[in-house]
Tab-separated table of C-alpha atoms and ligand atoms in Angstrom:
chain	number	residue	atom	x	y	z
A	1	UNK	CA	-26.410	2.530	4.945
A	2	UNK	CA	-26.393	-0.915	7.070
A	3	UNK	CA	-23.889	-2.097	7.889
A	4	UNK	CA	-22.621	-5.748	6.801
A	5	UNK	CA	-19.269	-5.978	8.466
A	6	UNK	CA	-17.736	-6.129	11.617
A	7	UNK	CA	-14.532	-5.308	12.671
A	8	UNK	CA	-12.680	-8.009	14.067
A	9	UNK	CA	-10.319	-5.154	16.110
A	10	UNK	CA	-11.904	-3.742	19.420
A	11	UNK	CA	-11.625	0.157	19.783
A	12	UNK	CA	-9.046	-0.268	22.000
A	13	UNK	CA	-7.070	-1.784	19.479
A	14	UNK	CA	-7.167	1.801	17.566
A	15	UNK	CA	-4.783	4.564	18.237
A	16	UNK	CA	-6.474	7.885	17.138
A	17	UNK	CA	-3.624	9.731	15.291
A	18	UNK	CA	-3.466	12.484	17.452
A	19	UNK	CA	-3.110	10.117	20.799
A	20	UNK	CA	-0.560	8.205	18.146
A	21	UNK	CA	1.039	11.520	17.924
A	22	UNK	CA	1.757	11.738	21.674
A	23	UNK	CA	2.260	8.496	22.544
A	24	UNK	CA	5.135	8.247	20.291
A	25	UNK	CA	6.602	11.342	21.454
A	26	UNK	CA	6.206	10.002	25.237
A	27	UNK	CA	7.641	7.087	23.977
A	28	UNK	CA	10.464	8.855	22.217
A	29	UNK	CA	11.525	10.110	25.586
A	30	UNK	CA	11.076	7.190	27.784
A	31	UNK	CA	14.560	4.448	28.362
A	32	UNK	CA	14.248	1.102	27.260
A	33	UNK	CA	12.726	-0.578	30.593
A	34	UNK	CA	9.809	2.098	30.280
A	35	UNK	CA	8.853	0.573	26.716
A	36	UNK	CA	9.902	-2.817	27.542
A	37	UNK	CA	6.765	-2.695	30.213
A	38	UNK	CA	4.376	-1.023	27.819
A	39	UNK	CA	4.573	-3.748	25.186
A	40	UNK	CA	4.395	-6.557	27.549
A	41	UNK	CA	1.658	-5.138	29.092
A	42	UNK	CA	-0.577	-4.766	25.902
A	43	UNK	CA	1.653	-7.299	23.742
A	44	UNK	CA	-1.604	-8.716	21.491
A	45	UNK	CA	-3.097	-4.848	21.075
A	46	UNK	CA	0.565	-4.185	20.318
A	47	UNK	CA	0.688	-6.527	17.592
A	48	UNK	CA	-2.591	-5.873	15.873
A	49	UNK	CA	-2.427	-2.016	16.856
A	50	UNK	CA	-1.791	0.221	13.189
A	51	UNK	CA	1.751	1.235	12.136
A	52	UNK	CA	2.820	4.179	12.023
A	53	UNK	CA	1.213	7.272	9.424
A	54	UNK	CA	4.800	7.157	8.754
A	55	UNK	CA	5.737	3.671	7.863
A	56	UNK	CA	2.028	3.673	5.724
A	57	UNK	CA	3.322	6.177	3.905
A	58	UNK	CA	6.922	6.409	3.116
A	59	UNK	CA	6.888	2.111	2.858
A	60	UNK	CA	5.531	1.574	-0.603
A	61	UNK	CA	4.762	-0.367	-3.624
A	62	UNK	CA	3.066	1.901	-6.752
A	63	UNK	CA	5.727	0.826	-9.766
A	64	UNK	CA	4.032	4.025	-11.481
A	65	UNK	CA	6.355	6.173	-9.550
A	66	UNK	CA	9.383	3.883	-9.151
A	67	UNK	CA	10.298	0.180	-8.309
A	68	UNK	CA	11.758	1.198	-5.081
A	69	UNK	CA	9.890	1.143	-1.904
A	70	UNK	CA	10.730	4.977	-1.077
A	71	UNK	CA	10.054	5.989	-4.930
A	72	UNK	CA	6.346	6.307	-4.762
A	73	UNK	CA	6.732	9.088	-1.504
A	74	UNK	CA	9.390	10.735	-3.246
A	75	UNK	CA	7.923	11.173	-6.760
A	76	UNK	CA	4.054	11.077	-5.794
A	77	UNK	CA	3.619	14.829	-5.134
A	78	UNK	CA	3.442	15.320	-9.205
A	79	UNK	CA	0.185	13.385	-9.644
A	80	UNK	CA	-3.010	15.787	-9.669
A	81	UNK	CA	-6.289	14.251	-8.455
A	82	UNK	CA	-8.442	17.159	-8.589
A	83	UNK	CA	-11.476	15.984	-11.500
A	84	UNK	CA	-10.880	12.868	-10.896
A	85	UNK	CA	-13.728	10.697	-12.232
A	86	UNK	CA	-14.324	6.771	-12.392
A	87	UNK	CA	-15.781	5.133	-15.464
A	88	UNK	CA	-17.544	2.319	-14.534
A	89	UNK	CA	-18.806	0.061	-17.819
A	90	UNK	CA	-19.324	-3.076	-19.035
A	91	UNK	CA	-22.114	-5.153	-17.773
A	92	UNK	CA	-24.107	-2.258	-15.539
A	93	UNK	CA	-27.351	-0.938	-16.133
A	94	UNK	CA	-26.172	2.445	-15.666
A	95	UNK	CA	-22.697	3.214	-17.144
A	96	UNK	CA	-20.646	6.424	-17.154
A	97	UNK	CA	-18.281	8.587	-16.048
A	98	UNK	CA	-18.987	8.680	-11.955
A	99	UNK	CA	-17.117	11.561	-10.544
A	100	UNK	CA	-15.505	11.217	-7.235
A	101	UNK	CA	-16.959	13.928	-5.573
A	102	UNK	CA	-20.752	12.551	-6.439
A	103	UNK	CA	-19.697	8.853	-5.123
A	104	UNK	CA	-18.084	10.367	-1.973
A	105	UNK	CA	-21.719	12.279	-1.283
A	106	UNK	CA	-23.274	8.943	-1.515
A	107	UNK	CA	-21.264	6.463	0.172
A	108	UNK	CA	-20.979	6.152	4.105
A	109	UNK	CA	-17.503	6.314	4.806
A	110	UNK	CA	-15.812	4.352	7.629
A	111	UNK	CA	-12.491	3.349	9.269
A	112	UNK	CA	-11.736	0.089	9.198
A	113	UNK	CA	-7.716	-1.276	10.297
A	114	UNK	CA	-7.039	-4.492	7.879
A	115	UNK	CA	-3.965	-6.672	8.158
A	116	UNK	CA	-2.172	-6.032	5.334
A	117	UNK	CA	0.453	-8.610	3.755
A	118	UNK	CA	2.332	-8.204	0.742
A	119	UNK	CA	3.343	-10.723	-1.738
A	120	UNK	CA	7.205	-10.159	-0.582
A	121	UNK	CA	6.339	-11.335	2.465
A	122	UNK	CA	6.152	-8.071	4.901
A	123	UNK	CA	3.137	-7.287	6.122
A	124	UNK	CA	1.599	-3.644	7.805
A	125	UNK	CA	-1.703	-3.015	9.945
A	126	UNK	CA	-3.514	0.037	8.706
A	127	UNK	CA	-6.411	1.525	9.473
A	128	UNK	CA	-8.227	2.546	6.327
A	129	UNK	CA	-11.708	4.619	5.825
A	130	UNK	CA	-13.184	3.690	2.712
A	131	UNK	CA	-16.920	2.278	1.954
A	132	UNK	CA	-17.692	-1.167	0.287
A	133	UNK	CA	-17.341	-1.425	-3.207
A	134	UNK	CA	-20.333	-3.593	-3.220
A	135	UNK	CA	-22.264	0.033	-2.910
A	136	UNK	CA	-20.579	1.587	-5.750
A	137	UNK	CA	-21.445	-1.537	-7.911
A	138	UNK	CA	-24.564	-1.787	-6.571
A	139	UNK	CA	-24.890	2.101	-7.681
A	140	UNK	CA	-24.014	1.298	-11.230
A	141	UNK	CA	-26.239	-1.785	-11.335
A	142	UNK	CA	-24.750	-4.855	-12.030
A	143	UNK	CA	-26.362	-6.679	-14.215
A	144	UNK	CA	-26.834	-10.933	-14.007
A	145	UNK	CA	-24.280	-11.663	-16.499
A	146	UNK	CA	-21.868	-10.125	-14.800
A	147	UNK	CA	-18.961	-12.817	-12.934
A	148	UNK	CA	-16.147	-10.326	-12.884
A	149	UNK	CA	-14.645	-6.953	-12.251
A	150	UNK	CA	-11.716	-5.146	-13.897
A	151	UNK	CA	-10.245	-2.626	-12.568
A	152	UNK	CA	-8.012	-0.235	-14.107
A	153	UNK	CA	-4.851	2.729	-12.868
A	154	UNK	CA	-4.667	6.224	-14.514
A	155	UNK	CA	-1.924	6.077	-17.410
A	156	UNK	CA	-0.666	9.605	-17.172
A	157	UNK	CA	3.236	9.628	-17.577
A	158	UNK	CA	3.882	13.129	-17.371
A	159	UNK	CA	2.738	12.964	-13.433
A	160	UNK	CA	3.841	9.295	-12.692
A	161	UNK	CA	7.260	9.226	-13.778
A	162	UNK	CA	7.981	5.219	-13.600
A	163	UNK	CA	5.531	4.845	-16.470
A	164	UNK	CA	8.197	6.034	-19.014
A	165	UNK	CA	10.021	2.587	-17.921
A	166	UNK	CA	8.610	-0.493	-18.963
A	167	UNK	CA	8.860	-1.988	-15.639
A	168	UNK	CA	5.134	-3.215	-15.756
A	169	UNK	CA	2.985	-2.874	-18.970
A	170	UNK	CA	0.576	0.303	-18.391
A	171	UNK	CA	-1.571	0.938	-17.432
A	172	UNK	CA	-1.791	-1.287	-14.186
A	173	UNK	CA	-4.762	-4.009	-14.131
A	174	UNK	CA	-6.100	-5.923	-11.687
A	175	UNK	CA	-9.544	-7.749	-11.527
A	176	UNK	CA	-11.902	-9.509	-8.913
A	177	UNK	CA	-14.394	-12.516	-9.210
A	178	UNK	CA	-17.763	-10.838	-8.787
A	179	UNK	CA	-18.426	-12.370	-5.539
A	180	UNK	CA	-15.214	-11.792	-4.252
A	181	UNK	CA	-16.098	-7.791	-5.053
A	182	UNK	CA	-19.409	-8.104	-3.663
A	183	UNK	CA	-17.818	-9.448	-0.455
A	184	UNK	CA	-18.432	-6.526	2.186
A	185	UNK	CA	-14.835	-7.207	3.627
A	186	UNK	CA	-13.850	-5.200	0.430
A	187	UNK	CA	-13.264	-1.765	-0.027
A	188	UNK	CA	-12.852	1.195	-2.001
A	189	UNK	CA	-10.561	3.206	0.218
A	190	UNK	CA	-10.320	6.997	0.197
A	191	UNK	CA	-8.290	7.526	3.763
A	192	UNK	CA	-5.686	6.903	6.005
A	193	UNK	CA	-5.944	7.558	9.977
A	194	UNK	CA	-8.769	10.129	9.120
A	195	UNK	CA	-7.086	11.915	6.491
A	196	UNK	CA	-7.526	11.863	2.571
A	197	UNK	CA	-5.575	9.116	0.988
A	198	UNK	CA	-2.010	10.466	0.072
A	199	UNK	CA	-0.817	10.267	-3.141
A	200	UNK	CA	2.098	7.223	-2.536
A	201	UNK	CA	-0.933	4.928	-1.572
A	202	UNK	CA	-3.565	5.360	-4.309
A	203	UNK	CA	-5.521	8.571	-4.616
A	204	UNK	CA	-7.933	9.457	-4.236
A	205	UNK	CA	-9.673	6.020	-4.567
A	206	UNK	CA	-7.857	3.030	-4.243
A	207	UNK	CA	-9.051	-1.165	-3.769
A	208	UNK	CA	-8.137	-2.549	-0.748
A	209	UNK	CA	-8.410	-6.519	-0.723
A	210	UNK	CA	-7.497	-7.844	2.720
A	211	UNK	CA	-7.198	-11.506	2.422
A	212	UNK	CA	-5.421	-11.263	-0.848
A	213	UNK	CA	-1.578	-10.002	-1.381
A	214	UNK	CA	-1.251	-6.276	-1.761
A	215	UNK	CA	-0.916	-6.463	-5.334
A	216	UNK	CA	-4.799	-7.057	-6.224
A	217	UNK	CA	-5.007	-3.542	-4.154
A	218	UNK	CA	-5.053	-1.733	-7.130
A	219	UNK	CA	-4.050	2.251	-6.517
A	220	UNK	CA	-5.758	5.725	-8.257
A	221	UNK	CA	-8.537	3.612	-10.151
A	222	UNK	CA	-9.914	5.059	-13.115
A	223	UNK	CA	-11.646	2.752	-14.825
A	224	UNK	CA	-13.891	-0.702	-13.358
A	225	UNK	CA	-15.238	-3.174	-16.300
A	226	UNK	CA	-18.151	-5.119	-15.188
A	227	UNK	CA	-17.353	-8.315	-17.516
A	228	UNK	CA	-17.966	-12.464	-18.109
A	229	UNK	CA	-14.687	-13.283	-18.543
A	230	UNK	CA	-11.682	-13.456	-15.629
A	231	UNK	CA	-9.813	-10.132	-16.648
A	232	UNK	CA	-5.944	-9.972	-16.686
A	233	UNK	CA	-4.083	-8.889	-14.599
A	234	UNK	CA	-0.576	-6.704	-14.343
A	235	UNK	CA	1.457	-9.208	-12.385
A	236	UNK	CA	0.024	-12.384	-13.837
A	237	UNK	CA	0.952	-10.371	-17.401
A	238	UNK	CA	4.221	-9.838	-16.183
A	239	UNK	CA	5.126	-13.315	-14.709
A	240	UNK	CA	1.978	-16.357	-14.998
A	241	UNK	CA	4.551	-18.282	-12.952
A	242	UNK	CA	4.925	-16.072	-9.772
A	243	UNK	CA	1.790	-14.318	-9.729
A	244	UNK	CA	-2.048	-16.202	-10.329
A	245	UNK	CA	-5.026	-14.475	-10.862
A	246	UNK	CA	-6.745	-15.286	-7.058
A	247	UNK	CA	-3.344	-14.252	-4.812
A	248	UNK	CA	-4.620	-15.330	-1.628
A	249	UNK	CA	-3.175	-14.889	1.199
A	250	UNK	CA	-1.646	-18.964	2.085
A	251	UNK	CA	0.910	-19.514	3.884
A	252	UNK	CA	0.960	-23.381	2.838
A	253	UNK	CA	1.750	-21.912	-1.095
A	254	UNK	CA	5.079	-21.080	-1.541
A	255	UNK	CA	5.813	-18.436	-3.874
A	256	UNK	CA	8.440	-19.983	-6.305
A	257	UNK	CA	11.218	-18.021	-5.292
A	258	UNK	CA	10.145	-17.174	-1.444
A	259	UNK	CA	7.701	-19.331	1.443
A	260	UNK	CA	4.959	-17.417	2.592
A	261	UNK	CA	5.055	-19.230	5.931
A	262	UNK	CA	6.312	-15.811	7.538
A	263	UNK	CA	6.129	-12.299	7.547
A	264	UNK	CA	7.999	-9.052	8.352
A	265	UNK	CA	6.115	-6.733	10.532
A	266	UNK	CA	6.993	-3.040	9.095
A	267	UNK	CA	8.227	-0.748	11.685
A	268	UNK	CA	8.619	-3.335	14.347
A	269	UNK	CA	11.955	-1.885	15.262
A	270	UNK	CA	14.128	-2.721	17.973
A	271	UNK	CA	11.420	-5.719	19.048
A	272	UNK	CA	10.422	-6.615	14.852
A	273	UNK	CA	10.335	-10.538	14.925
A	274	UNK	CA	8.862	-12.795	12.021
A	275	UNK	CA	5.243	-13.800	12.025
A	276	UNK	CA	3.397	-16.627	11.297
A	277	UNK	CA	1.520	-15.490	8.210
A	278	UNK	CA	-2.087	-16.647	8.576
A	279	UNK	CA	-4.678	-18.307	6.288
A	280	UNK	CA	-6.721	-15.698	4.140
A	281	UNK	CA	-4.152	-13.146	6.075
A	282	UNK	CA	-6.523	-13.856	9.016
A	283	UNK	CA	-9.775	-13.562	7.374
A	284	UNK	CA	-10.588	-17.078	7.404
A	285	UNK	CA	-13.991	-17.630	8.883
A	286	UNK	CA	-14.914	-14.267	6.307
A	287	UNK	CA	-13.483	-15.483	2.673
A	288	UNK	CA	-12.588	-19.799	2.972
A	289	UNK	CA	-16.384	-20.410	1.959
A	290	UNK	CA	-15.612	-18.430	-1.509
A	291	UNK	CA	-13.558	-20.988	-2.692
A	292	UNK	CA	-14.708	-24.201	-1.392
A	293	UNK	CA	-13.903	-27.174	-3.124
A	294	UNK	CA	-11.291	-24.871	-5.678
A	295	UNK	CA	-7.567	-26.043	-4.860
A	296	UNK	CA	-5.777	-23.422	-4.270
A	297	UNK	CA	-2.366	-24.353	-4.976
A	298	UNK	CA	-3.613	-24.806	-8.840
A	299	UNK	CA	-5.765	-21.564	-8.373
A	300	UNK	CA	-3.175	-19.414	-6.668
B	1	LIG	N1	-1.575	1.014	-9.688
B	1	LIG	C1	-0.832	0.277	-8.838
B	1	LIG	N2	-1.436	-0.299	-7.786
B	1	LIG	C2	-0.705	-1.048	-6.912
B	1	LIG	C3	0.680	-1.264	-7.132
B	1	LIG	C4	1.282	-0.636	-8.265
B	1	LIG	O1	2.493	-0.760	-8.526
B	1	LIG	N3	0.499	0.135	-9.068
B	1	LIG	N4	1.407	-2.076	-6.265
B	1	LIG	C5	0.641	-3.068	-5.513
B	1	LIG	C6	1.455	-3.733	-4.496
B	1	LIG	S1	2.587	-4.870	-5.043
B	1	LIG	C7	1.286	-3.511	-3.155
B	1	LIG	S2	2.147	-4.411	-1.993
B	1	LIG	C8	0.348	-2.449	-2.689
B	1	LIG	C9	1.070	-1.507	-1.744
B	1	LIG	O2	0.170	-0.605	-1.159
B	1	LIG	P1	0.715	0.498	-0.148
B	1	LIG	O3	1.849	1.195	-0.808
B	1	LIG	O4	-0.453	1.412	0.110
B	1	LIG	O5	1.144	-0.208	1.093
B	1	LIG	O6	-0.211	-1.679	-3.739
B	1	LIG	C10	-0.613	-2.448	-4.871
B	1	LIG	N5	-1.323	-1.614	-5.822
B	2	LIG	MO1	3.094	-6.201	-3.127
C-alpha cells in the first residue's frame, strides 16, 4: 500500500527496543557526569527520542480499569482479546462484523513515534505500529453521505472492572469528523516498540489521534458508526464545559481549570523540565488547514 505519510522523526531519532534495552542498562551503571554528556550531546534526539516500554505502559489513562494512572496495568491482565471482531456500520457500502485477524492480513502495518499529549497536561513520545484508518474505512466503503465517525469501547464488566463504577457512562465513545479520520496522520494502532499492543493501552486495536488530546484515542474499539451527524462523545457527556467535541491540541485554549501552555514530559527524571506545548501538538503544517476559518476557542 502507498504510502501517504511521512515521519517527521529521522531513524536516528528511534531507539530499537532491544538497543533501548542496553542502553538503559549502560546507562544504569554509568555516574552522573557520564549521562550528563550523553544528553547534551544528543539533547533534541533526546527530547523527541520514545519513552520508555515502561513508562508507555505502566503510565495510563483507560477509566474501564480504574481512574488511577497505575489501575489500567494493574487490572488489565483480565480482559481477553482473542475473537475479537470490529463492527463497522452505518453509512458503508459493505457493513459487518470485520474480524481482527482478516483486517490485520490486509493492512500494511508500520511504526510510526507520535508526540503524545494528554488533556492533563503531560505529554509521552511513543512509537506506535498501526496502519491508517483511512484503509480500514476505505475497506468498508464509505459512502458520500457520510461526515462522521463513531467509534465505540467493548462494555464487558466482568473483565474491565472500573465499569461496575459509574465513573464515565459505558461504554466509552468517541467520534471523528470524516476528514479528520481520513487524514493519513491517523491511525488504528495495534503495537508498541514492535510488540502487540498490551492490554493497559487499548487492545488489540486502539485510535491514535496525534494532534488531538489523548482522550479522542479511543482504546479496544469494537464498534465504528459511519454517520451524518457529529457523534457524542464520553468526556463531552461527562462535562460539555471541560471537554469539546474537536480537543485539539492549543496551547492558546486554556482548559477551565488548567493552561495548556505547558507540558510534563513522562519519565524525564532527574533532568524532567516543562515544555512548551505546541500548536496541533506539533502537527501544524499536517492538520491547521482542517479547520480553517473555524475558531477554535468556540470549537474546542
Ligand atoms: N476506552 C477508553 N479509551 C481511552 C480512555 C479511556 O478511559 N477509555 N482514556 C483516554 C485518555 S484520557 C488518554 S490520555 C489515553 C491514554 O492512552 P495511554 O494509556 O495509551 O497513554 O487513552 C484515551 N482512550
Ligand atoms: Mo487524557
Amino acid at each position: 500500500m502507498a504510502h501517504r505519510w511521512k515521519n517527521d522523526l529521522t531513524h536516528d531519532d528511534v531507539t530499537p527496543y532491544n538497543t533501548y534495552l542496553n542502553r538503559r542498562q549502560i546507562m544504569a551503571g554509568m555516574a552522573g557526569v557520564g549521562l550528563a554528556a550523553m544528553a547534551g550531546t544528543r539533547a533534541s534526539a533526546m527530547t523527541l527520542e520514545p519513552n520508555s516500554y515502561e513508562d508507555i505502559t505502566s503510565y495510563n489513562n483507560f477509566y474501564e480499569f480504574g481512574t488511577g494512572k497505575g489501575d489500567p496495568a494493574k487490572h488489565a491482565h483480565r480482559l481477553t482479546t482473542d475473537g475479537w471482531s470490529v463492527e463497522i456500520d452505518g453509512l458503508v457500502d459493505n457493513p459487518g462484523s470485520y474480524a481482527f485477524e482478516d483486517i490485520m492480513k490486509n493492512m500494511s502495518v508500520e511504526e510510526r513515534i507520535y508526540r503524545f499529549r494528554c488533556v492533563e497536561a503531560w505529554s509521552m513520545v511513543i512509537p506506535w505500529n498501526g496502519f491508517e484508518l483511512k484503509d480500514l474505512l476505505d475497506m468498508a466503503g464509505v459512502q458520500s453521505s457520510a461526515k462522521y465517525v463513531a467509534f465505540e469501547t467493548l462494555y464487558r464488566p466482568d473483565e474491565m472492572v472500573g465499569q461496575k463504577f459509574r465513573s464515565l457512562d459505558w461504554p466509552y465513545v468517541e467520534g471523528l469528523r470524516l476528514d479528520e479520520a481520513m487524514n493519513p496522520l491517523t491511525i488504528m494502532a495495534t503495537g508498541i516498540y514492535g510488540k502487540p499492543i498490551p492490554n493497559q493501552n487499548g487492545a488489540p486495536l486502539r485510535l491514535v489521534v496525534p494532534w488531538k488530546y489523548g482522550f479522542k484515542s479511543i482504546k479496544s474499539i469494537v464498534k465504528i458508526t459511519l454517520t451524518d451527524k457529529q457523534p457524542p462523545t464520553s468526556w463531552n457527556k461527562a462535562n460539555a464545559r471541560e471537554y469539546g467535541f474537536y480537543s485539539n491540541v492549543n496551547p492558546t485554549v486554556d482548559h477551565p481549570r488548567w493552561s495548556q501552555a505547558t507540558e510534563r514530559p513522562i519519565g524525564g527524571g532527574l533532568f524532567a523540565k516543562r515544555k512548551e506545548t505546541l500548536m496541533f501538538n506539533g502537527y501544524e503544517n499536517e492538520v491547521a488547514g482542517l479547520y480553517e476559518g473555524m475558531d477554535l476557542a468556540r470549537n474546542f
